Short mmCIF file of C-alpha atoms in Angstrom, two decimals:
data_model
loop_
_atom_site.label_atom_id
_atom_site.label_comp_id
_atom_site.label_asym_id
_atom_site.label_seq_id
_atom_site.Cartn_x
_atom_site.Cartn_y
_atom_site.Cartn_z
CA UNK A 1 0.00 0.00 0.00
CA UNK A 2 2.67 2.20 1.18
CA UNK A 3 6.34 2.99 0.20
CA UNK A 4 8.27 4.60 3.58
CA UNK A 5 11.70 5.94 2.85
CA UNK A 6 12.82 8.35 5.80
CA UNK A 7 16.56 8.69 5.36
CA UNK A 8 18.46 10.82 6.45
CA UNK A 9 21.10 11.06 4.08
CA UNK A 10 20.96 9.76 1.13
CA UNK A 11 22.85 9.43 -2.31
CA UNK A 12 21.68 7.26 -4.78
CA UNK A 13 18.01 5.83 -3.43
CA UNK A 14 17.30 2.76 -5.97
CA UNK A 15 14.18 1.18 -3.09
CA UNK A 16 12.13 3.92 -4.52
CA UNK A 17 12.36 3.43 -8.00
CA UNK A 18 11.92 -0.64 -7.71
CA UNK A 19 9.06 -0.04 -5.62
CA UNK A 20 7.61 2.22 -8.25
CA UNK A 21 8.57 -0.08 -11.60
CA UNK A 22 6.43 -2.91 -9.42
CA UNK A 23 3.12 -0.92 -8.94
CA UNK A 24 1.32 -1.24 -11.99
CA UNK A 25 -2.13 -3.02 -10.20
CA UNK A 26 -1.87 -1.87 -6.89
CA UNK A 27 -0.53 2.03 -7.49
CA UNK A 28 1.01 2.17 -4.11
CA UNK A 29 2.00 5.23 -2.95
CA UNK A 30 5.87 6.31 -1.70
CA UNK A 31 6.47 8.40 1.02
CA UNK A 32 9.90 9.77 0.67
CA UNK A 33 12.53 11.31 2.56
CA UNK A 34 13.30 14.87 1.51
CA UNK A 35 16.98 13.72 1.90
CA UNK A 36 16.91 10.99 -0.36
CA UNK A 37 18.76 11.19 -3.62
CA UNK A 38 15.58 9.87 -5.60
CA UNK A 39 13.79 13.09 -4.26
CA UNK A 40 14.64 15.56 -6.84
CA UNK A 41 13.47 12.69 -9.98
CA UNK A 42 10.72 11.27 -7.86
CA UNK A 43 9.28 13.89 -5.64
CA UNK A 44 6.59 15.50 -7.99
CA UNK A 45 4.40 11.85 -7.86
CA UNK A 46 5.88 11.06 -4.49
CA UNK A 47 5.15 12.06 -0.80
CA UNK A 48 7.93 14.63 0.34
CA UNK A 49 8.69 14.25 4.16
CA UNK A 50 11.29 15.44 6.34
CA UNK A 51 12.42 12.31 8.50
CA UNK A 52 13.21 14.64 11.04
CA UNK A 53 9.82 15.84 12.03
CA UNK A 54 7.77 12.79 13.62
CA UNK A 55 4.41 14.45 13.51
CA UNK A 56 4.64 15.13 9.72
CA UNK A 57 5.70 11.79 8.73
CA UNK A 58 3.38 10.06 11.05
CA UNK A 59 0.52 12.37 8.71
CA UNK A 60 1.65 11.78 5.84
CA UNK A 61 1.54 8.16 6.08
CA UNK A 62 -2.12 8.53 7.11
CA UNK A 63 -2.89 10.60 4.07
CA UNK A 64 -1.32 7.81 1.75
CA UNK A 65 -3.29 5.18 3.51
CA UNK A 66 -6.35 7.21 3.32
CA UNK A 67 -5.46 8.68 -0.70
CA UNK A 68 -8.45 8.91 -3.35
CA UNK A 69 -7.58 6.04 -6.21
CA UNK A 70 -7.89 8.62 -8.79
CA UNK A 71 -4.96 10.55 -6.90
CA UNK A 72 -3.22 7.62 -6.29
CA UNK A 73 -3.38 6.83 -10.21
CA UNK A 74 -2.03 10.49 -11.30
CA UNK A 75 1.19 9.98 -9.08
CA UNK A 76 1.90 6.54 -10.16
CA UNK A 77 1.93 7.25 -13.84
CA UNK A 78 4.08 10.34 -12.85
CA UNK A 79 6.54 8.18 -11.26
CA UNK A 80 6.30 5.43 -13.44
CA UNK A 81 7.09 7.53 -16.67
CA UNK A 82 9.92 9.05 -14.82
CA UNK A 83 11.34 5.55 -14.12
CA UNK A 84 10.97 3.42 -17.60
CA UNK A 85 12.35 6.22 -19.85
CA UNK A 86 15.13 7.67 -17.15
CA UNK A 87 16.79 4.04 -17.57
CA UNK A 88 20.56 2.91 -16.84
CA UNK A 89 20.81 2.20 -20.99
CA UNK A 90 19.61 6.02 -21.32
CA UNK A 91 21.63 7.33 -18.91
CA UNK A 92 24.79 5.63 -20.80
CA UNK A 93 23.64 6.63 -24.28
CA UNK A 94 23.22 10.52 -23.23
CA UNK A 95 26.47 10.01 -21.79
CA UNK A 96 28.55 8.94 -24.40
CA UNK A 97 26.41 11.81 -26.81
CA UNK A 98 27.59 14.47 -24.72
CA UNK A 99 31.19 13.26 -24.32
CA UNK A 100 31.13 13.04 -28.00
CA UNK A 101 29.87 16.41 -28.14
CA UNK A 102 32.66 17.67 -26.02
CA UNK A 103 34.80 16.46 -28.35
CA UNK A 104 33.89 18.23 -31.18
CA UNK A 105 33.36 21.50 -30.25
CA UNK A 106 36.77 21.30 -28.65
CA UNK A 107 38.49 20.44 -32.20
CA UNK A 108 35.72 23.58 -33.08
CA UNK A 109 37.59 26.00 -30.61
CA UNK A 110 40.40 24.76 -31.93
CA UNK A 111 40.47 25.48 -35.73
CA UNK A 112 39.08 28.74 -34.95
CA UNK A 113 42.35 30.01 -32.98
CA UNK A 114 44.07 31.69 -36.42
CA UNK A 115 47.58 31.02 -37.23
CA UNK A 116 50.11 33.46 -36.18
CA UNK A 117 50.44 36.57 -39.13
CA UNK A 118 53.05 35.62 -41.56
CA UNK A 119 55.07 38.83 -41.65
CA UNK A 120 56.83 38.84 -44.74
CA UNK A 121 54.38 36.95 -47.47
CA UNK A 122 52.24 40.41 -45.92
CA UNK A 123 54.82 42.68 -46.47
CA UNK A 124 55.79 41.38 -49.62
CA UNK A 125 51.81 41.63 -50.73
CA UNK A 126 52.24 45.14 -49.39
CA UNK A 127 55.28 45.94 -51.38
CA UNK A 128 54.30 44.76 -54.51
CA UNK A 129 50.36 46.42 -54.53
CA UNK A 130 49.93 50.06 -56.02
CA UNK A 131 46.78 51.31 -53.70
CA UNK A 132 46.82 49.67 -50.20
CA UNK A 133 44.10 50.23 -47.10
CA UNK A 134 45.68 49.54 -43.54
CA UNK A 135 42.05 49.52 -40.90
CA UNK A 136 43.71 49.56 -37.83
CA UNK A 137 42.09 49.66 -34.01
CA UNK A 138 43.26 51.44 -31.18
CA UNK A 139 42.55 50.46 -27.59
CA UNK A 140 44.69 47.11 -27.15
CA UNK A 141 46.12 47.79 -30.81
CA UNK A 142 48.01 50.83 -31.36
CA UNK A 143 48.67 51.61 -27.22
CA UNK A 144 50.88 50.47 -24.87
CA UNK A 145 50.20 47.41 -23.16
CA UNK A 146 48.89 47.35 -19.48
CA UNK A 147 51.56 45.16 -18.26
CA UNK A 148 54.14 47.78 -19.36
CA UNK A 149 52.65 50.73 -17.75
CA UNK A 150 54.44 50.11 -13.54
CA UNK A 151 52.76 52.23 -10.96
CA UNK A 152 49.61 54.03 -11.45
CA UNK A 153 49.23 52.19 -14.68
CA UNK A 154 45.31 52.48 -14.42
CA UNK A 155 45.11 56.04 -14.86
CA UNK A 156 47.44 56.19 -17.68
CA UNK A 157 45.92 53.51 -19.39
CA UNK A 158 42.49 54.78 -19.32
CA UNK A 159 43.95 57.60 -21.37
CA UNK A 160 44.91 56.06 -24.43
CA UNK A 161 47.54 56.93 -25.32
CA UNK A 162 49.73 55.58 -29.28
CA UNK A 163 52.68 53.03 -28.03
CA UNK A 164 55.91 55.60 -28.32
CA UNK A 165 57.85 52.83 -30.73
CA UNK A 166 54.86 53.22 -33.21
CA UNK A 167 54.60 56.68 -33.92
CA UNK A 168 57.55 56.84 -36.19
CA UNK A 169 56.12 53.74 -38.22
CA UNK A 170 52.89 55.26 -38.60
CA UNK A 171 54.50 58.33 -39.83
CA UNK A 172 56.16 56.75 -42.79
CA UNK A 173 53.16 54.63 -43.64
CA UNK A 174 50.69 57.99 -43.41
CA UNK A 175 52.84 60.04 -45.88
CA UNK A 176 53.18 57.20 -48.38
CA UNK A 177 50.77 58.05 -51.14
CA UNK A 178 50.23 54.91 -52.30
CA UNK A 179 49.04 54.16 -48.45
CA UNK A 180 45.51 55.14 -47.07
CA UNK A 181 45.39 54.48 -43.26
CA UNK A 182 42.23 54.37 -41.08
CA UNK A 183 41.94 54.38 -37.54
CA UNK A 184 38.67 52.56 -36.91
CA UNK A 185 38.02 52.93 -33.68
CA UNK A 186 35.33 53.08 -30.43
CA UNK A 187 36.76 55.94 -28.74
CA UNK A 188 35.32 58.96 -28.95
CA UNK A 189 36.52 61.59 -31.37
CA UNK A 190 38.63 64.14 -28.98
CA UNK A 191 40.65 60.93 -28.01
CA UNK A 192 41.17 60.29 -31.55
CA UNK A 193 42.22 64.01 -32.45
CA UNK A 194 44.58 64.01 -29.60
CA UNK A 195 46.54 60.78 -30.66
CA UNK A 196 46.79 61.09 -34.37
CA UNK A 197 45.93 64.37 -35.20
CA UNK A 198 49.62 65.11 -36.33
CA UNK A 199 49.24 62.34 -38.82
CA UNK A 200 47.59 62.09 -42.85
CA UNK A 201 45.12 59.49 -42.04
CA UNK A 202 41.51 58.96 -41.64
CA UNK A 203 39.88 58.93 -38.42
CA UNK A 204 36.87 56.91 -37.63
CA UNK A 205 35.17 57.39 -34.03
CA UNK A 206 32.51 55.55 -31.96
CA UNK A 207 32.45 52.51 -34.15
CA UNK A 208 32.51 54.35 -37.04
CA UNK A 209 29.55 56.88 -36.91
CA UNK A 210 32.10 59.53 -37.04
CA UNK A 211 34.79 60.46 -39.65
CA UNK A 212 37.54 62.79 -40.81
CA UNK A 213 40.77 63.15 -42.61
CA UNK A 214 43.27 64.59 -40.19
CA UNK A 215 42.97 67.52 -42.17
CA UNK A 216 39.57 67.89 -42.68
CA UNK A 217 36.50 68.55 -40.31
CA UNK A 218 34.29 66.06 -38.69
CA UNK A 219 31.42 64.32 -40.47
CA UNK A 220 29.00 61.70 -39.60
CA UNK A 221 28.13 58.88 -41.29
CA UNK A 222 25.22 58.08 -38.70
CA UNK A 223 22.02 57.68 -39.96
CA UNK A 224 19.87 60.93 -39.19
CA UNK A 225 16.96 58.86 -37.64
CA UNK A 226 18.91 57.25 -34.41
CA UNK A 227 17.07 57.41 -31.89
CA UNK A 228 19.27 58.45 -28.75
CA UNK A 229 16.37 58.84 -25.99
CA UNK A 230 17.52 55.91 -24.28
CA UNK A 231 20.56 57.45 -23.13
CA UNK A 232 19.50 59.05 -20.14
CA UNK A 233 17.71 56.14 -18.40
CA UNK A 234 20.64 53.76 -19.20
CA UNK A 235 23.15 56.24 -17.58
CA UNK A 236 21.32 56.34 -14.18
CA UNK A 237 21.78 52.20 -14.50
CA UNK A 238 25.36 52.94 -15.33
CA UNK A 239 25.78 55.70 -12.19
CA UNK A 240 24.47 52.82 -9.75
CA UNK A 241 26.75 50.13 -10.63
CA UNK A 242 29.72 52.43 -11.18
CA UNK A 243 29.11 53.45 -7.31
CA UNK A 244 28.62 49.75 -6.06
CA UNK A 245 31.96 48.40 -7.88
CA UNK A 246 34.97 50.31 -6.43
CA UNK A 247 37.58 50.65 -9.62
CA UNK A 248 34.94 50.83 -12.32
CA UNK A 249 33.87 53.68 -14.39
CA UNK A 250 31.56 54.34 -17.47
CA UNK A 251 32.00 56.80 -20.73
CA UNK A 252 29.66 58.86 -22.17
CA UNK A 253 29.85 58.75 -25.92
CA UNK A 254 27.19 60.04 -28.55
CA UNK A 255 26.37 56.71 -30.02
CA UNK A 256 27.03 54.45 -27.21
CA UNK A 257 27.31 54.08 -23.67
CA UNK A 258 29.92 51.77 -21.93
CA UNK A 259 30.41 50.61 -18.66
CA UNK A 260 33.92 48.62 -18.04
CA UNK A 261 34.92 46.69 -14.61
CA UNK A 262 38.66 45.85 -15.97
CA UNK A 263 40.34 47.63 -12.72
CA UNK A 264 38.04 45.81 -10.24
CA UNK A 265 38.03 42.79 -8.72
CA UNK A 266 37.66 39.55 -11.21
CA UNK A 267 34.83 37.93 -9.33
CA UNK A 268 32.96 40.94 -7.98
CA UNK A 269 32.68 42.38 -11.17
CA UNK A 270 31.35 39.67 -13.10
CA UNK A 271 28.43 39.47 -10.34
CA UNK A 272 27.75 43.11 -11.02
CA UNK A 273 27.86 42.93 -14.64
CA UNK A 274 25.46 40.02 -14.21
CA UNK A 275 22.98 41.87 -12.16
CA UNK A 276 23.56 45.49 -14.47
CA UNK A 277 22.73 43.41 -17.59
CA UNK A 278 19.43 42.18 -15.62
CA UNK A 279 18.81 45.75 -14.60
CA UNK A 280 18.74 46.74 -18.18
CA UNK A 281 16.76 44.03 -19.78
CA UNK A 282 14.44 44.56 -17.22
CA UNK A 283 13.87 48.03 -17.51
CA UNK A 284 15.53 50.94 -19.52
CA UNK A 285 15.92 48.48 -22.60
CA UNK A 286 12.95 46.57 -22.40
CA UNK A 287 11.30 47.91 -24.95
CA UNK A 288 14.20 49.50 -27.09
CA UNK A 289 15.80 48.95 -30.43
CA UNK A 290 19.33 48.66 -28.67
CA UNK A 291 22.21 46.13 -28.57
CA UNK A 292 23.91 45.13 -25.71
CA UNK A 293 27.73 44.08 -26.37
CA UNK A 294 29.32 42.35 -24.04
CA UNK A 295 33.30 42.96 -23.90
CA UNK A 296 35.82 40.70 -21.60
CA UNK A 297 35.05 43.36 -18.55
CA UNK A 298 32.74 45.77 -20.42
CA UNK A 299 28.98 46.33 -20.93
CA UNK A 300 27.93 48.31 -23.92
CA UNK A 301 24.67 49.97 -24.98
CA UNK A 302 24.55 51.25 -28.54
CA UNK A 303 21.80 51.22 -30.91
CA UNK A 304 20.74 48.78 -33.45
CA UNK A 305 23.07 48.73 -36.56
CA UNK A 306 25.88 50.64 -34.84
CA UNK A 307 29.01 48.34 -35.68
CA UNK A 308 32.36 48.60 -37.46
CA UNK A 309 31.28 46.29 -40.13
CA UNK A 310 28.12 48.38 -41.15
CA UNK A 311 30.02 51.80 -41.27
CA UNK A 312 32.98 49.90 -43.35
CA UNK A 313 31.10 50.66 -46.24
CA UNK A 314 30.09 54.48 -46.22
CA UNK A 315 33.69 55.00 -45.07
CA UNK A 316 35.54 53.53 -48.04
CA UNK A 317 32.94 55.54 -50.15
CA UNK A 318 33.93 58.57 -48.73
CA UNK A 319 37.63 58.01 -48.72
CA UNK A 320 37.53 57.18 -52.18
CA UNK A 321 35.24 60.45 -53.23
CA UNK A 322 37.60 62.57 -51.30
CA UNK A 323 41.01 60.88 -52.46
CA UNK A 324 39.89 60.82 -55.80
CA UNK A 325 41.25 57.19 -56.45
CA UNK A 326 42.13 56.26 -59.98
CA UNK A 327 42.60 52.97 -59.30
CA UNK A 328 40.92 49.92 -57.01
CA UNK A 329 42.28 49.11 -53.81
CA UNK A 330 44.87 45.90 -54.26
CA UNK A 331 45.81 45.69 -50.89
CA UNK A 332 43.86 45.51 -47.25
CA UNK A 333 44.85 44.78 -43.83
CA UNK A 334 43.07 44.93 -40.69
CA UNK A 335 44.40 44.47 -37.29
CA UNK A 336 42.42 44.78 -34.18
CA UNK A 337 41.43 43.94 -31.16
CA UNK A 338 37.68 44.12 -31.81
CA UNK A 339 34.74 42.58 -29.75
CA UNK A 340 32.80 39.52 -31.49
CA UNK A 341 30.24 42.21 -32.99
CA UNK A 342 32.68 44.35 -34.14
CA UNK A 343 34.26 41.50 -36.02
CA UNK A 344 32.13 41.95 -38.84
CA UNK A 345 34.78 44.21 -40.62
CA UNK A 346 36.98 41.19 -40.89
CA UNK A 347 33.98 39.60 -42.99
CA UNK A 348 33.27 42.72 -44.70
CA UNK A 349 36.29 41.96 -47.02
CA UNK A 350 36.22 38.14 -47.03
CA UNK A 351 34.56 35.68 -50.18
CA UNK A 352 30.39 34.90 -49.10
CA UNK A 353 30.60 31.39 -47.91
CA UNK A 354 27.10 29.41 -48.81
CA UNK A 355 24.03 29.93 -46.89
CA UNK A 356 23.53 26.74 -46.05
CA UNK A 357 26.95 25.47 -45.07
CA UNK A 358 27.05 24.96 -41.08
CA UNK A 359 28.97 25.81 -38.49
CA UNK A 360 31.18 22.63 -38.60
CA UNK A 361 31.35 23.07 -42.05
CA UNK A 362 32.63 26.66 -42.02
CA UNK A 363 34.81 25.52 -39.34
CA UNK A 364 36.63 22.67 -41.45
CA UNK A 365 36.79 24.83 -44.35
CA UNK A 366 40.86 24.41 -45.11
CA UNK A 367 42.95 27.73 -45.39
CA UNK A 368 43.16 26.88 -49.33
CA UNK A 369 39.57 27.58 -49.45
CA UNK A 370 39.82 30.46 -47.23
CA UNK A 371 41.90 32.64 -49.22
CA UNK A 372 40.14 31.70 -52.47
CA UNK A 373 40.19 35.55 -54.59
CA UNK A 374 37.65 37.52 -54.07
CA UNK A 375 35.64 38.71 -57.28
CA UNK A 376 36.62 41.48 -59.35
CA UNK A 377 34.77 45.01 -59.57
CA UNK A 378 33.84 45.58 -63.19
CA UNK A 379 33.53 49.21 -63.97
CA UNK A 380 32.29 50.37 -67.32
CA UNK A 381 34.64 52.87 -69.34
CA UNK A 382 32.49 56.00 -68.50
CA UNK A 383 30.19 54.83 -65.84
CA UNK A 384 30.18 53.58 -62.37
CA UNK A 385 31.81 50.50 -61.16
CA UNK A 386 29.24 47.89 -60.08
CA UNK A 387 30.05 44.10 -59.59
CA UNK A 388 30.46 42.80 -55.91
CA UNK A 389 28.22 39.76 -56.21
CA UNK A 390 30.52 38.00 -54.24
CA UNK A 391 31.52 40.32 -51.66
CA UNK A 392 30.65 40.33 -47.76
CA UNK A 393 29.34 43.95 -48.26
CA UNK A 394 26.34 42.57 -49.61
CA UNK A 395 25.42 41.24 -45.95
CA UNK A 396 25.25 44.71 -45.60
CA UNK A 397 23.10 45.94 -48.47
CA UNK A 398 19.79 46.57 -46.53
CA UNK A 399 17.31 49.88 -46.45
CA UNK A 400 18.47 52.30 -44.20
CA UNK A 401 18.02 55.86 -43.48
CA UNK A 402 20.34 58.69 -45.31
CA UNK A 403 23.03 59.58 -43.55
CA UNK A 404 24.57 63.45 -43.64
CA UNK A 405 26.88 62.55 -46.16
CA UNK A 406 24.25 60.41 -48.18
CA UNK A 407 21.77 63.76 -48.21
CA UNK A 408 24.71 65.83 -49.22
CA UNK A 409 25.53 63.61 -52.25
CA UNK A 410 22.40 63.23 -53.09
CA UNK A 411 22.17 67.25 -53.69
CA UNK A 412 25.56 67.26 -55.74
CA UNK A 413 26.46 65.52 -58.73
CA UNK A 414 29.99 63.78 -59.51
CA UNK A 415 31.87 63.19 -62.54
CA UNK A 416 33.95 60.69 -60.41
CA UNK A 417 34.53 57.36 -62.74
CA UNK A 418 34.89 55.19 -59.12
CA UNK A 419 31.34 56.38 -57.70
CA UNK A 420 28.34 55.17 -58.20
CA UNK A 421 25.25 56.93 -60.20
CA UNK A 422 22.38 55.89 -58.77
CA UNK A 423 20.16 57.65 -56.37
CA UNK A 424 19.62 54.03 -54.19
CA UNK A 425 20.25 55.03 -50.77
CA UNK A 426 21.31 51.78 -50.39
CA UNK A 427 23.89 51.53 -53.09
CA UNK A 428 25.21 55.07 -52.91
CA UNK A 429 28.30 54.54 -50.57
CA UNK A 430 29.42 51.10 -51.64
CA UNK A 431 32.76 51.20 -50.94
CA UNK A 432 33.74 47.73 -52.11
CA UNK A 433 32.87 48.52 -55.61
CA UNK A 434 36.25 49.76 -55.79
CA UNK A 435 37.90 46.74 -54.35
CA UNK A 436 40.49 44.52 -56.79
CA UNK A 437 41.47 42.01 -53.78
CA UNK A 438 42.95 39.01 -54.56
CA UNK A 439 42.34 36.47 -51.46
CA UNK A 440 45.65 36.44 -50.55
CA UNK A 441 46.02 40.29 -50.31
CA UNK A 442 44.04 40.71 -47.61
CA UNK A 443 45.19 40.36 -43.70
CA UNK A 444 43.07 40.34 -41.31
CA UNK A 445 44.39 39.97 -37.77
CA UNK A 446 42.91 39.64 -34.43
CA UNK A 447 45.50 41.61 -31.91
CA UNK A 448 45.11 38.97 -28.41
CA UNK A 449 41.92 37.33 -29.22
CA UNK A 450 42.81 33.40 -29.75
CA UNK A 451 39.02 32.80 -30.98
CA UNK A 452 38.08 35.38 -34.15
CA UNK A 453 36.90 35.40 -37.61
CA UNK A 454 40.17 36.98 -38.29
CA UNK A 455 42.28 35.22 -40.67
CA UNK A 456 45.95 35.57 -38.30
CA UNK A 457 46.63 36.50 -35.28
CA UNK A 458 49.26 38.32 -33.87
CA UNK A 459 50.18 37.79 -29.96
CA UNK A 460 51.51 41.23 -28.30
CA UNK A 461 52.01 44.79 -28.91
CA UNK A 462 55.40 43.82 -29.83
CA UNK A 463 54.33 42.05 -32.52
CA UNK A 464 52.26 44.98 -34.24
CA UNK A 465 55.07 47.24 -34.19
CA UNK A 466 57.10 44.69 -35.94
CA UNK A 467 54.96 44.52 -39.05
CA UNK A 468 54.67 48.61 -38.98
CA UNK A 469 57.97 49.32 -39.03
CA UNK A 470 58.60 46.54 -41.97
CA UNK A 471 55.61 48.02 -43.61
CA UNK A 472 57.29 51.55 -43.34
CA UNK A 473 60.60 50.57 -44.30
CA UNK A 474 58.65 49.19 -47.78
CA UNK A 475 56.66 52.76 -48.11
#
């Protein structure tokens, strides 16, 4: 009639499944121990008691003495399901699956770590191209690293400033004609101007939504729509946590909002990033078109379609407009240290892989197939160039609102062979029309970050000013 298991510790409690697989005409009911292993399977049909308390166990065993039938059924089956499908050959099988599993997504992690840069097959590419791009990043790219810094290193770091061995090398490379360089970076724009302002370059702030040749003024490539009323309430989230996590701060930028915990304490900070991010899904964000980017010890807020990869585009346009380029671009490389969204730059130049390919399939994809060549713009002798049917940029090629530059164009009209004719607001900055890449002259490289889409990697600091300088000494 009855099943009573009161003990009082308990790890593995097989009494209570037997006496359930053995119940199909009599539905006897188990009382069992709160303590007992089987509790957490079995305690949703059972009888949960604490062995402890005399009075409620005495009860209980009353109640299940005294239980309806139709009751009694409803538990049974419960139980009874619970035990003939949860069964030793089941619990082997899912084993073995998940170890398998394991497996493969560590050979996964694996082939995604890049192989270290090749420096000279890149600067021989470099040396033998007549129009090259260099898209470089700055925070944990162009600066000094932390480890360098000694004493007070926080505060200095948190200013940003260009690693002292790379400002010759970036000096050579920005006066080389053949050489357009672009600082793509999420720092705001003063931080920008400060750093590089004594250089011929292009500057590219917050992720893109701002740019300017050194000797030019500001312009935005932001679309004229974004909606930045979110701002405020996120801030007040930001405030709060910045106050309850001693060595964190937040910045204020005009497209974005970021909150980073790198200074604090490892643990603490990840349990306050945890509880910010439920903070803002909760409330200010709730109902807003935002993204929230998650860094290694950063939060970001910026709004929907705010990434490197989607200003890419507008920014070539405009750099080739304003350069006046009479020829494609044969040359590109990218080095950053970008987080996972931002890594959509890296793609911007690479060959469209198939739709349906998977994961594991990308993954196994060998380095031959990788650097494949990209298609060729065709360009017309008095018209626009036009073909990128195999480009990344047409991941890219979606409606969105004019941005100031877009408007201006739109009001001006160009004799420029290299851009395009049409009034499509979506077609009017492509900037990879005027790309002539061959796979295997373009470099991307993630700067730290063993996991990427990048193609290489390269390790340190050290490592970057290495390749400028050989790039420099090839200008």
């Amino acid at each position: 009639d009855v099943a009573l298991v009161t003990s009082l510790r308990d790890g593995m409690n097989l009494v209570s499944y037997e006496f359930v697989a053995c119940q199909a005409s009599k539905k006897g009911v188990l009382i069992l121990s709160e303590f007992a292993g089987a509790a957490q399977s079995l305690g949703a049909g059972a009888i949960l008691v604490n062995p402890w308390n005399i009075t409620e166990v005495a009860a209980s065993i009353g109640y299940a003495l005294d239980m309806p039938a139709d009751e009694r059924e409803k538990r049974h089956q419960f139980n009874f399901k619970h035990v003939t499908t949860h069964t030793s050959q089941e619990w082997a099988a899912t084993f073995v699956s998940e170890l398998n599993d394991t497996i493969v997504e560590a050979q996964l992690r694996k082939r995604q770590v890049p192989p270290l840069l090749p420096n000279k097959v890149a600067v021989d590419c470099y040396s033998k191209s007549n129009n090259r791009l260099i898209i470089l990043g700055f925070n944990a790219t162009l600066t000094e690293p932390v480890d360098t810094l000694g004493r007070g290193g926080q505060i200095k770091e948190m200013e940003l400033k260009v690693h002292p061995d790379l400002k010759e090398p970036l000096k050579k490379l920005s006066e080389d004609p053949k050489t357009t360089i672009i600082v793509l970076s999420g720092s705001g724009r003063a931080v920008l101007d400060k750093n590089f302002g004594e250089y011929n370059m292009w500057l590219a702030a917050e992720n893109g939504m701002f740019l300017r040749l050194t000797s030019s003024e500001w312009m935005t490539t932001m679309p004229e729509n974004l909606n930045m009323d979110w701002v405020d309430s996120v801030k007040h989230v930001f405030e709060y946590f910045t106050e309850r996590t001693p060595r964190s701060h937040f910045e204020l930028r005009e497209t974005s909002i970021i909150w980073s915990y790198k200074y604090a304490d490892i643990e603490f900070g990840r349990l306050q990033a945890r509880d910010l991010l439920q903070h803002l899904w909760t409330g200010p964000i709730s109902n807003a078109s935002l993204d929230v980017v998650q860094g290694g010890r950063s939060v970001e807020v910026r709004a929907v379609g705010v990434s490197k990869g989607a200003a890419i585009d507008r920014i070539l346009g405009e750099i080739v407009h304003s350069k006046g380029m009479k020829e494609p671009i044969d040359y590109v490389l990218c080095i950053g240290h970008f987080l996972a969204k931002d890594e959509d730059v890296y793609k911007f130049f690479e060959p469209e892989l198939p739709l349906e390919s998977s994961p594991m399939a990308k993954a196994m994809l060998s380095n031959s197939h990788r650097l494949s060549s990209l298609p060729r713009a065709s360009s017309t002798k008095g018209g626009a160039s036009s073909s990128k049917s195999g480009s990344k940029a047409t991941y890219y090629k979606k409606q969105r609102s004019m941005s100031n530059i877009e408007r201006r164009d739109l009001e001006r009209t160009s004799s420029d062979p290299w851009r395009t004719t049409t009034r499509d607001r979506t077609s009017l900055h492509e900037g990879s029309s005027v790309l002539d890449l061959k796979g295997d002259n373009y470099f991307s490289c993630a700067v730290a970050r063993k996991r990427s889409s990048a193609r290489y990697l390269l390790k340190t600091s050290h490592d970057i000013v290495n390749l400028l300088s050989d790039l420099a000494d090839h200008s």
